[in-house]
Short mmCIF file of C-alpha atoms in Angstrom, two decimals:
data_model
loop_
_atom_site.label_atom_id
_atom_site.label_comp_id
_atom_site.label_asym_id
_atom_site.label_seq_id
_atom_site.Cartn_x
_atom_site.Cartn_y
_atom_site.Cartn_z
CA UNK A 52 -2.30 6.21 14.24
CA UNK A 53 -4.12 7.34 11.03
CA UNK A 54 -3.62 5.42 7.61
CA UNK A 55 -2.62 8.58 4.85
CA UNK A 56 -0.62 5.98 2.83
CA UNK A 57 -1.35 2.67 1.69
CA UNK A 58 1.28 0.27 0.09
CA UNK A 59 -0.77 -1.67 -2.26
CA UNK A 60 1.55 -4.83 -3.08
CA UNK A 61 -0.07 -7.01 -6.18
CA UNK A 62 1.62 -9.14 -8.36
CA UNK A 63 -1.88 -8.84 -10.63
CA UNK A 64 -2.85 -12.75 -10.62
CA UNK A 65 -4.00 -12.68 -7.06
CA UNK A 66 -4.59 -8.75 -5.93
CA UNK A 67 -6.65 -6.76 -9.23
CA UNK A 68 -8.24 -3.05 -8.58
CA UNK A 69 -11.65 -3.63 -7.36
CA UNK A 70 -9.69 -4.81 -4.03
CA UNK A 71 -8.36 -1.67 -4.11
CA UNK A 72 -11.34 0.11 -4.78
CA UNK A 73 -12.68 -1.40 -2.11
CA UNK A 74 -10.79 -0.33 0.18
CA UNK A 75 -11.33 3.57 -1.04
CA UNK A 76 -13.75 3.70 2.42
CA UNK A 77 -10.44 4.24 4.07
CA UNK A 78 -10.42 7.84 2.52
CA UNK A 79 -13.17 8.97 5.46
CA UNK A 80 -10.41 7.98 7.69
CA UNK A 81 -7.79 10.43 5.95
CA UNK A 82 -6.25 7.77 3.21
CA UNK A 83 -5.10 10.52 0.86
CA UNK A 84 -2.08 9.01 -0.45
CA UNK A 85 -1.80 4.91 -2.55
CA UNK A 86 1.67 3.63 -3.47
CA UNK A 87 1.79 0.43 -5.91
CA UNK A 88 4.45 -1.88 -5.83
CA UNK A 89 4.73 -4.87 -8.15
CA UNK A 90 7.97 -7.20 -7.25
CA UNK A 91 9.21 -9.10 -10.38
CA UNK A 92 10.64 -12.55 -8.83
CA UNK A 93 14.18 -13.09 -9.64
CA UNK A 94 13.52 -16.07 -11.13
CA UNK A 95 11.41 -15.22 -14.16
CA UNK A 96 14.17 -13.17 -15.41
CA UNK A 97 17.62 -14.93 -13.74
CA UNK A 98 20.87 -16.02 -15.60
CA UNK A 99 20.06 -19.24 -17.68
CA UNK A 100 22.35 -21.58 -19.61
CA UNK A 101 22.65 -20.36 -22.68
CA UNK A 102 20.78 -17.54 -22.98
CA UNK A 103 21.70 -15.65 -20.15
CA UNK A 104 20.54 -12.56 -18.07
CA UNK A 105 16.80 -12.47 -19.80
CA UNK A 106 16.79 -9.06 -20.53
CA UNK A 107 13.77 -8.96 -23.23
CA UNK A 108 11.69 -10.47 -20.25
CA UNK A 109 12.82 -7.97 -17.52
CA UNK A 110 11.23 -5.46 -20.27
CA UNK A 111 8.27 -6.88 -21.13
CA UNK A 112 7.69 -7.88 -17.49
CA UNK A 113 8.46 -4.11 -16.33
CA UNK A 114 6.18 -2.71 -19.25
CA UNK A 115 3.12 -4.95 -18.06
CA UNK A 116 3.41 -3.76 -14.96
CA UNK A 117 3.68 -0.36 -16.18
CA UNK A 118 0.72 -0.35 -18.19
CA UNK A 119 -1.25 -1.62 -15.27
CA UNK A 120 -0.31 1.01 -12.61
CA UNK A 121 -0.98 3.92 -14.99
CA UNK A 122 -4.80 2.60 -15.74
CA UNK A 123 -5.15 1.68 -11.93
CA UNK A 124 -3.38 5.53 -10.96
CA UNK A 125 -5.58 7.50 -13.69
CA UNK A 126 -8.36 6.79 -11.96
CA UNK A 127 -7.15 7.43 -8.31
CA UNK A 128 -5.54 10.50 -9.35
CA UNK A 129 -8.81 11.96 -11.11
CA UNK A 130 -10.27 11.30 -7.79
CA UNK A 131 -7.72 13.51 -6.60
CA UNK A 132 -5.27 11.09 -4.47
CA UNK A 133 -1.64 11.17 -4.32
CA UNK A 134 -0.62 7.63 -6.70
CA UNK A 135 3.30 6.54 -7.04
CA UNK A 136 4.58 3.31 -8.21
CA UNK A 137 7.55 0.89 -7.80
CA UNK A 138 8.19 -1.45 -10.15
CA UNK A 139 11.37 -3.97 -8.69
CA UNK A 140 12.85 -7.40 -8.96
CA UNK A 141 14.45 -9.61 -6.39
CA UNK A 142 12.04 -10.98 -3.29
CA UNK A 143 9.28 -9.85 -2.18
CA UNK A 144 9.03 -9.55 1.15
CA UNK A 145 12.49 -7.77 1.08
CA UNK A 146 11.04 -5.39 -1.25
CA UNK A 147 7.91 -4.31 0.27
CA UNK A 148 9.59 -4.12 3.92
CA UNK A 149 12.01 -1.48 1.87
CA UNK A 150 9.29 0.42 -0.28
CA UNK A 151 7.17 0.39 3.05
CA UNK A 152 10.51 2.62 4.68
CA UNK A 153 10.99 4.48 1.75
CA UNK A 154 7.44 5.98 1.48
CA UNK A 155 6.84 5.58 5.19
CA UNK A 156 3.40 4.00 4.89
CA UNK A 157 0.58 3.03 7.57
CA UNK A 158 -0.62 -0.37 6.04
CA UNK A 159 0.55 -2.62 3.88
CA UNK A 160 -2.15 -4.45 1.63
CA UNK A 161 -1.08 -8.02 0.02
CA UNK A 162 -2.75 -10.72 -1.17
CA UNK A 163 -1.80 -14.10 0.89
CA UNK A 164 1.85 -15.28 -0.84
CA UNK A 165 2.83 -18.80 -0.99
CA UNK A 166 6.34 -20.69 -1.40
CA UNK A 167 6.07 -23.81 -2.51
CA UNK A 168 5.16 -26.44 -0.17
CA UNK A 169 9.00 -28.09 1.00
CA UNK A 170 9.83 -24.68 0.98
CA UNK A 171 6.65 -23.14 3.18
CA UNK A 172 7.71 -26.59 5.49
CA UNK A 173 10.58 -25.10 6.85
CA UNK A 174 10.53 -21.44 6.75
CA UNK A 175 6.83 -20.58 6.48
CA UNK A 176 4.77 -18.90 3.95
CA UNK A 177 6.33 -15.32 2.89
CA UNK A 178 2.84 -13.78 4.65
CA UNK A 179 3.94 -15.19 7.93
CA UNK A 180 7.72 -13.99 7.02
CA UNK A 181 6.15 -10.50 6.06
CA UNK A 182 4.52 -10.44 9.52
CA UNK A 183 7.64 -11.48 11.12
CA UNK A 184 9.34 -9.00 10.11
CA UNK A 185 7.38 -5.45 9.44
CA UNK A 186 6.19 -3.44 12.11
CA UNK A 187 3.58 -1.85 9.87
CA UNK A 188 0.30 -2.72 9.86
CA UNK A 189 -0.65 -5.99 7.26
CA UNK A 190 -4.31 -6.23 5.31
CA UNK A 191 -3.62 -9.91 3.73
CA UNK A 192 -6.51 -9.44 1.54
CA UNK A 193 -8.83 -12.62 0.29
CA UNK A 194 -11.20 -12.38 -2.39
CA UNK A 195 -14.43 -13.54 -0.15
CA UNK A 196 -15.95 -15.11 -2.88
CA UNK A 197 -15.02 -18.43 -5.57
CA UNK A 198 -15.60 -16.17 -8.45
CA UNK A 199 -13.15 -13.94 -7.37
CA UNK A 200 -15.22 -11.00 -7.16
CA UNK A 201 -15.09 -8.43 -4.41
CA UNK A 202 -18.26 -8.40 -2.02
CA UNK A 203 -17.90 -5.28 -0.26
CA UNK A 204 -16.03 -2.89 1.72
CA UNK A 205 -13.61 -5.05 4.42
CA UNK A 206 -13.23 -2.20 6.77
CA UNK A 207 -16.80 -2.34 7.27
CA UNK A 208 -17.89 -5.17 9.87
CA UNK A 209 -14.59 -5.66 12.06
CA UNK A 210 -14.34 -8.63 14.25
CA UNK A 211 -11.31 -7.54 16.49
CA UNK A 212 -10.35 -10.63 18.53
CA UNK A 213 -8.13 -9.21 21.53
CA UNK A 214 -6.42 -11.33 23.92
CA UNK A 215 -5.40 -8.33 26.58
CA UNK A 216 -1.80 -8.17 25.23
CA UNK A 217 0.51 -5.26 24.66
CA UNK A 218 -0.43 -5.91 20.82
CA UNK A 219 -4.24 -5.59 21.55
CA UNK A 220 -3.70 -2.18 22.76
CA UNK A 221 -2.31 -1.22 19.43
CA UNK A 222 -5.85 -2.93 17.80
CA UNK A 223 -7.77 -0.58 20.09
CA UNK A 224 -5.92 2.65 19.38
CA UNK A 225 -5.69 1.98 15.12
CA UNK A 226 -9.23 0.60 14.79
CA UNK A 227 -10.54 3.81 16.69
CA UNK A 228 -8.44 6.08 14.67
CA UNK A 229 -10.57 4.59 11.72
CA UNK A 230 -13.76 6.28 12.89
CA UNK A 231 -15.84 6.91 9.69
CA UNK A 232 -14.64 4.19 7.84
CA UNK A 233 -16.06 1.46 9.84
CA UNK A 234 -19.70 0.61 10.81
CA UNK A 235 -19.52 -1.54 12.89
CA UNK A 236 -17.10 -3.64 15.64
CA UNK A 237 -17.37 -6.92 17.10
CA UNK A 238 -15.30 -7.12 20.01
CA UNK A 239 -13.80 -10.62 20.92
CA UNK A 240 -11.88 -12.51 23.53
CA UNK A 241 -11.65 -16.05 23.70
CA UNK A 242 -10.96 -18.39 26.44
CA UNK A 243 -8.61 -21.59 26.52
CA UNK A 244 -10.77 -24.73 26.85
CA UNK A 245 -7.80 -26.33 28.21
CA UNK A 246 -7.17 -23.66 30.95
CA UNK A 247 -10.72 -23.34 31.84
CA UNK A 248 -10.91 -26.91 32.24
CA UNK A 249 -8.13 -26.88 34.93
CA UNK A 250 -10.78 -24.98 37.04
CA UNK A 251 -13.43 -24.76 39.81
CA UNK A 252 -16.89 -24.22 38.39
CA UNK A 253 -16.28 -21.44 40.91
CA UNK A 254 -13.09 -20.23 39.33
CA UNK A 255 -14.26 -20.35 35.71
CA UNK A 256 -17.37 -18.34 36.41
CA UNK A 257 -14.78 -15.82 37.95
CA UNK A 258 -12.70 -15.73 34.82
CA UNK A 259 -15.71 -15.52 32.76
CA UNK A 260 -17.01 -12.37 34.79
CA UNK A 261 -13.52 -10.67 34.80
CA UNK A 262 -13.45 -10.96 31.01
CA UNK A 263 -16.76 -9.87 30.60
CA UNK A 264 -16.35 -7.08 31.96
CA UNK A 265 -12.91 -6.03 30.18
CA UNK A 266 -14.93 -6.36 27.02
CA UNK A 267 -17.58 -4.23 28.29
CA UNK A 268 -14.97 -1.29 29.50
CA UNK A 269 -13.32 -1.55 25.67
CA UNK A 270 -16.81 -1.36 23.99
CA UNK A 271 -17.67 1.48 26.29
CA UNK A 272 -14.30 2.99 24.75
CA UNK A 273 -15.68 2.67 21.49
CA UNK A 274 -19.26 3.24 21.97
CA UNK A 275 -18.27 6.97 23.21
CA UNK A 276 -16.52 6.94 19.79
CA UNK A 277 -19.96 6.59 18.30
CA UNK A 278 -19.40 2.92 16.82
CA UNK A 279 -21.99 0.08 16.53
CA UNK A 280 -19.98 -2.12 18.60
CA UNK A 281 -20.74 -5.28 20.47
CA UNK A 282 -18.98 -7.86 23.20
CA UNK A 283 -18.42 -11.42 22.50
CA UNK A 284 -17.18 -14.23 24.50
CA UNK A 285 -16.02 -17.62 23.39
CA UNK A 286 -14.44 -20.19 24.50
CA UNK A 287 -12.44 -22.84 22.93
CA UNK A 288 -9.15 -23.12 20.20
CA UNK A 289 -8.30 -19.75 19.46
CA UNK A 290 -8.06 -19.71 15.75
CA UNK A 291 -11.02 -21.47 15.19
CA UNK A 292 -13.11 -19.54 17.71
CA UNK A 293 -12.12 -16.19 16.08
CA UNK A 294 -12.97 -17.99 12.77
CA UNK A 295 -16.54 -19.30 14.07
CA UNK A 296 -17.49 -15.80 15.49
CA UNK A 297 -16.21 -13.73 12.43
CA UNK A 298 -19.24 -15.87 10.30
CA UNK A 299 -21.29 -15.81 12.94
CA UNK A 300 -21.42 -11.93 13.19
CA UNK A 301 -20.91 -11.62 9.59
CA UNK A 302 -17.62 -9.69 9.82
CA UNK A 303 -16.24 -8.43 6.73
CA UNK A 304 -12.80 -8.40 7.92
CA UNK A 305 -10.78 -10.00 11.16
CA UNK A 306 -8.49 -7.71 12.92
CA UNK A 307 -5.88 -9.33 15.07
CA UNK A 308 -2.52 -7.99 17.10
CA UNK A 309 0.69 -9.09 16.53
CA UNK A 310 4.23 -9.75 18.16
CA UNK A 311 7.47 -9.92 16.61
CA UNK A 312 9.31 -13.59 17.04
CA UNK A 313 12.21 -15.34 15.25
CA UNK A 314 11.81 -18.15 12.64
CA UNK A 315 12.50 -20.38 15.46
CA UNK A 316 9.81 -19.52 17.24
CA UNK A 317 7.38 -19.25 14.68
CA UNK A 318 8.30 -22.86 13.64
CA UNK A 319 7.86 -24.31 17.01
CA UNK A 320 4.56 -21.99 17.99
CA UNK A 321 3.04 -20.34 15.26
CA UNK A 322 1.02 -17.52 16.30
CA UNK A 323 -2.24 -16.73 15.78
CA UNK A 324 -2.45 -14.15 13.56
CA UNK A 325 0.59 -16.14 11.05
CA UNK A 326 -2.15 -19.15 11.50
CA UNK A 327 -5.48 -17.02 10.42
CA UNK A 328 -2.97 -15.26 7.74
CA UNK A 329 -2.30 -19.04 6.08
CA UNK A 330 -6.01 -20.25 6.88
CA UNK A 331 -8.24 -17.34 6.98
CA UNK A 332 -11.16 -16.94 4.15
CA UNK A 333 -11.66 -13.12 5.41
CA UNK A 334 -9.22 -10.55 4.96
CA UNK A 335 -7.41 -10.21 8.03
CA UNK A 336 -5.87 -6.83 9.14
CA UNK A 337 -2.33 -7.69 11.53
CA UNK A 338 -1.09 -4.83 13.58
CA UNK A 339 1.99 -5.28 15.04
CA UNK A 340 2.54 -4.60 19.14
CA UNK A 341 5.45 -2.56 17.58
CA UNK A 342 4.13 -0.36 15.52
CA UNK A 343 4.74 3.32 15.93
CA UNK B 230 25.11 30.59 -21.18
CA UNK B 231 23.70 27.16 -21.82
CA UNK B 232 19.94 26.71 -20.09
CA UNK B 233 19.53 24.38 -17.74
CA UNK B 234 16.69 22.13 -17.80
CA UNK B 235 15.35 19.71 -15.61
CA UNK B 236 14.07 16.02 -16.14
CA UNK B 237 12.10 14.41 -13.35
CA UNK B 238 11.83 10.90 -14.39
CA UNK B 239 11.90 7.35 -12.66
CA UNK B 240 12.76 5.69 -15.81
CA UNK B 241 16.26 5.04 -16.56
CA UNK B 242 15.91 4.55 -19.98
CA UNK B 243 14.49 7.54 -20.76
CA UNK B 244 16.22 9.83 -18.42
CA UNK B 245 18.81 8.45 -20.93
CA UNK B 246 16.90 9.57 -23.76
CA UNK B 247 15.93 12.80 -22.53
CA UNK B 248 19.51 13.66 -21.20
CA UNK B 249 20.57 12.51 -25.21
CA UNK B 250 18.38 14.85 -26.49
CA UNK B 251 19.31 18.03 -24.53
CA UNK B 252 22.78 17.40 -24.96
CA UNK B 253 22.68 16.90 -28.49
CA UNK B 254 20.55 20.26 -28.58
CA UNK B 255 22.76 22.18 -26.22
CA UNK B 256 21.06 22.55 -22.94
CA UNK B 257 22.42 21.32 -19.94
CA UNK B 258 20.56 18.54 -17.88
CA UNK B 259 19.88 17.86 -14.50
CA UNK B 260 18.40 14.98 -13.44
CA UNK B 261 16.19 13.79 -10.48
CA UNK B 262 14.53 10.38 -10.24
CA UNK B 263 11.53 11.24 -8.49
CA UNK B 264 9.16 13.77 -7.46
CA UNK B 265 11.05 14.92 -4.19
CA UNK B 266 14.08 14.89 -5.59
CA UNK B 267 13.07 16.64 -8.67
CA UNK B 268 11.70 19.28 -5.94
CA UNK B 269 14.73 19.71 -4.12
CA UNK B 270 16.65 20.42 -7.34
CA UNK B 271 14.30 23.01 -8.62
CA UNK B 272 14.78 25.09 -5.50
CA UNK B 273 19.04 24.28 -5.37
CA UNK B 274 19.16 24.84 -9.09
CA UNK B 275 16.87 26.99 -10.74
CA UNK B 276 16.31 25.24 -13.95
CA UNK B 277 14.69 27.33 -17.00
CA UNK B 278 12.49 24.36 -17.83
CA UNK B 279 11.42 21.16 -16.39
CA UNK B 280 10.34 18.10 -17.78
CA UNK B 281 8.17 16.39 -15.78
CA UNK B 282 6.88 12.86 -15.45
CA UNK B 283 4.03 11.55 -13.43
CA UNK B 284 4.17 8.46 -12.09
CA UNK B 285 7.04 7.64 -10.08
CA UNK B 286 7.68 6.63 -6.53
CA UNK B 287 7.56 9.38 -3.45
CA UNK B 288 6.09 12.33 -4.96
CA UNK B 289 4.11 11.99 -8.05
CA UNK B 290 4.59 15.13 -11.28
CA UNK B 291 0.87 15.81 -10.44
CA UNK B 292 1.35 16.92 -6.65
CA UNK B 293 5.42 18.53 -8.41
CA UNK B 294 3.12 20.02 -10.36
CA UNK B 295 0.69 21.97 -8.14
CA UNK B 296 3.16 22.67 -5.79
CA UNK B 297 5.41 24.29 -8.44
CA UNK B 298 2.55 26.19 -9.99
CA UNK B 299 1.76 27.60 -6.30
CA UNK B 300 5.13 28.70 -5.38
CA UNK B 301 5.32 32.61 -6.11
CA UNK B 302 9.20 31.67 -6.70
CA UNK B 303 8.85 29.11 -8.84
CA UNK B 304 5.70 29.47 -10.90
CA UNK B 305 7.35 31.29 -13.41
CA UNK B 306 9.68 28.09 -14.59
CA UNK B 307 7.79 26.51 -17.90
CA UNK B 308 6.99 23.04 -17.46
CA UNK B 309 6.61 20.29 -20.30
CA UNK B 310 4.69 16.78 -18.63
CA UNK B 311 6.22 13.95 -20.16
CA UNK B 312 4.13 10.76 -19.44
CA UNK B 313 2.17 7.88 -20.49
CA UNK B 314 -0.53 9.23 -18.08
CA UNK B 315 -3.39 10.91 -20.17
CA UNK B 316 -3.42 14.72 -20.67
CA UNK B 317 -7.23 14.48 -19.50
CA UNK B 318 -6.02 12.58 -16.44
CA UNK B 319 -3.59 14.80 -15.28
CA UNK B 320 -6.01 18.19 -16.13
CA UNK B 321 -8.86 16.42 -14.29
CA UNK B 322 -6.91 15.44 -11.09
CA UNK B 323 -5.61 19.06 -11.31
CA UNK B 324 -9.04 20.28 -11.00
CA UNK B 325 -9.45 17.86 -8.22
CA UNK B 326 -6.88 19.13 -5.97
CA UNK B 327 -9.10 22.73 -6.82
CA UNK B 328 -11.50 21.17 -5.34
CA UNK B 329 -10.68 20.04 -2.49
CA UNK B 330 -9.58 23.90 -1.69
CA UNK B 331 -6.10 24.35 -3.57
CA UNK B 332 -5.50 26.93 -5.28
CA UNK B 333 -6.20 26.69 -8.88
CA UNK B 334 -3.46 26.29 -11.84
CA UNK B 335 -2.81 26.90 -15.52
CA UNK B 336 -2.12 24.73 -17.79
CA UNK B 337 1.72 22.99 -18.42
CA UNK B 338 3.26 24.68 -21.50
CA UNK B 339 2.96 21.25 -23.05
CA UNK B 340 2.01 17.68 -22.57
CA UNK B 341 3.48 14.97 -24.57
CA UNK B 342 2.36 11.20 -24.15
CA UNK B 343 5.50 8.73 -24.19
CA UNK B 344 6.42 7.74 -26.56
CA UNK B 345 7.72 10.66 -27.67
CA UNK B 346 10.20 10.91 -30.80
CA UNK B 347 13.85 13.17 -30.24
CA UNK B 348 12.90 15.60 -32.91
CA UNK B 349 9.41 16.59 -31.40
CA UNK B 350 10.75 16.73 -27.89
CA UNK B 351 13.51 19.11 -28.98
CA UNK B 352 11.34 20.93 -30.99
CA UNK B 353 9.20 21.58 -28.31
CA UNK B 354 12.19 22.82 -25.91
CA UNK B 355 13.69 25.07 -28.27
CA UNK B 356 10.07 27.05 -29.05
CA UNK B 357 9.00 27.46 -25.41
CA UNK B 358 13.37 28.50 -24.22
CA UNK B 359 13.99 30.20 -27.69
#
């Protein structure tokens, strides 16, 4: 599970090329390969009264865009990378789940998208559609800073907050395939409050030494992989926990599994990776329990 | 017999142009939208001369390029880049593939930035296919 190509989705307000340059670490890991995809939203350039199809716009939009990817590509391909570009209109999450086939890529970066809020009420934001629906893995990337201005490299300090699923696996195998690009790994589970609370002192010590020592077997895993890597148990609400020991460790990035669901079930229980993607200040890195 | 020539573009505007001008000028054109394409028609048809673009989605003209150039079969074809990538770009990533241990590669037979006018572009087909 090695990341050669990156799908690098901005629609240039939110996503600019020092977050991609940041992310040029990934090339000790084998990223060889960046694809750029800019989605032009139907509505900027859709039939109006009067005036019609807005060709002109369409243009100008598509030229823009054009103008961008060349400067950003020039100086990936000097570095000698493999650049290609897609330049589309219609929706985006539609779009990049398509480019992402076409170009069979190994992450998907994106900057966190909104609807608007009536909208985001009833179907969710189009991150938490995006991770609904790929099976590749998702960087939503945050600008760490109010200035806008990119700190350092996310792949550096990973926080990976596993919770022993199918998906957690998948965190394991991808994070260890990214030997050389990442210095160092927290390693986190965190315990229900609730369901520890339904115990015997004697009980919850037991769970607390069984999880212990899982963490301790996965950072042994990872320790014969030469990383810095270190155990952490919390206890508490889930997406806050993760949140609390990603500043606490000063992680650069949170890295969380995934499983597929339907809107239904997203509405009624929204996971916790769709909840850190809508809340999260880090960048979070998704990987799906599907992926290949 | 009428030469064939090939024009790897994304663009569908100026796949337009381009095919305008080598019809106008008595070649025959082939087209492919992007870079794997444009490879897979090299090989099926041969082409006498390809005009090649850079950026574009699956296979950029700078890895078309080198792989052309290093293909005893097909290094012989001329090749004219046609892009709004710089001609500085596209020599320095060359010598960064060199680097990291492909084979080197001469030069195209020439580079024109877009926008390029009909006359020059024709101009510069009929002196390199005579």
């Amino acid at each position: 599970m090695k990341i050669t190509t990156m799908l690098f989705v901005s629609e240039f307000e939110e996503l600019w090329f020092d977050a991609l340059q940041s992310l040029m670490g990934l090339r000790k890991a084998g990223l060889d390969h960046v694809v750029f995809l800019h989605v032009i939203q139907r509505e900027k350039v859709a039939m109006r009264r009067g005036t019609g199809y807005l060709k002109q716009e369409e243009r100008k939009l598509r030229e823009i865009a054009d103008i961008r990817f060349i400067d950003w590509a020039e100086t990936l391909f000097e570095e000698g990378m493999e650049v290609g570009a897609h330049i589309t209109i219609g929706n985006v999450v539609p779009k990049i789940l398509s480019v992402a086939e076409i170009e069979n890529v190994d992450l998907i970066v994106t900057a966190r998208m909104r609807r608007g809020k009536l909208e985001e009420l009833f179907a969710g934001s189009k991150t938490s559609d995006l991770l609904r629906r790929t099976v590749k893995p998702v960087l939503i990337y945050n600008y760490m800073s109010q200035s806008g201005k990119v700190g350092e490299n996310p792949f550096e300090r990973l926080l990976l907050a596993l919770d022993w699923s199918e998906s957690s696996e998948k965190v394991l195998d991808f994070v260890l395939a990214l030997q050389g690009a990442v210095k160092r790994v927290e390693i986190m589970h965190v315990l229900s409050d609730k369901e520890i609370g339904k115990l015997s002192k004697m009980e919850a010590h037991k769970v607390e030494r069984e999880n212990k020592k899982r963490l301790d077997e996965v950072c042994d895993v990872f320790a014969k992989e030469r990383f810095d890597v270190r155990p952490h148990l919390y206890i508490g609400d889930t997406e806050h926990q993760i949140e609390r020991g990603a500043s606490e460790h000063r992680a650069t990035m949170i890295v969380v599994g995934t499983k597929r669901g339907s809107i239904w079930q997203e509405k009624w229980s929204r996971s916790v990776s769709r909840a850190l993607a809508d809340s999260s200040d880090l960048p979070l890195l998704v990987i799906p329990a599907e992926v290949k | 017999m009428a030469k064939k020539v090939l024009n790897v573009e994304d663009d569908p505007d100026i796949r337009t142009f381009v095919t305008t001008v080598l019809e106008e000028n008595g070649y025959i054109p082939i087209m492919a939208k992007d870079g794997e394409e444009g490879a897979k028609k090299v090989k099926e048809e041969k082409p006498d001369l390809i005009i090649l673009d850079i950026l574009m989605p699956r296979e950029s003209g700078i890895k078309m390029y080198h792989e052309l150039k290093t293909d005893p079969s097909l290094k012989g074809i001329p090749v004219v880049m046609l892009s709004a990538v710089s001609k500085r770009t596209f020599l320095r990533s060359q010598a960064a593939l060199t680097e990291f241990g492909d084979e080197t590669v001469p030069e195209p037979e020439a580079y024109l930035e877009k926008p390029v006018e009909a006359d020059d572009l024709a101009e510069i087909i009929r002196k390199i296919l005579g």
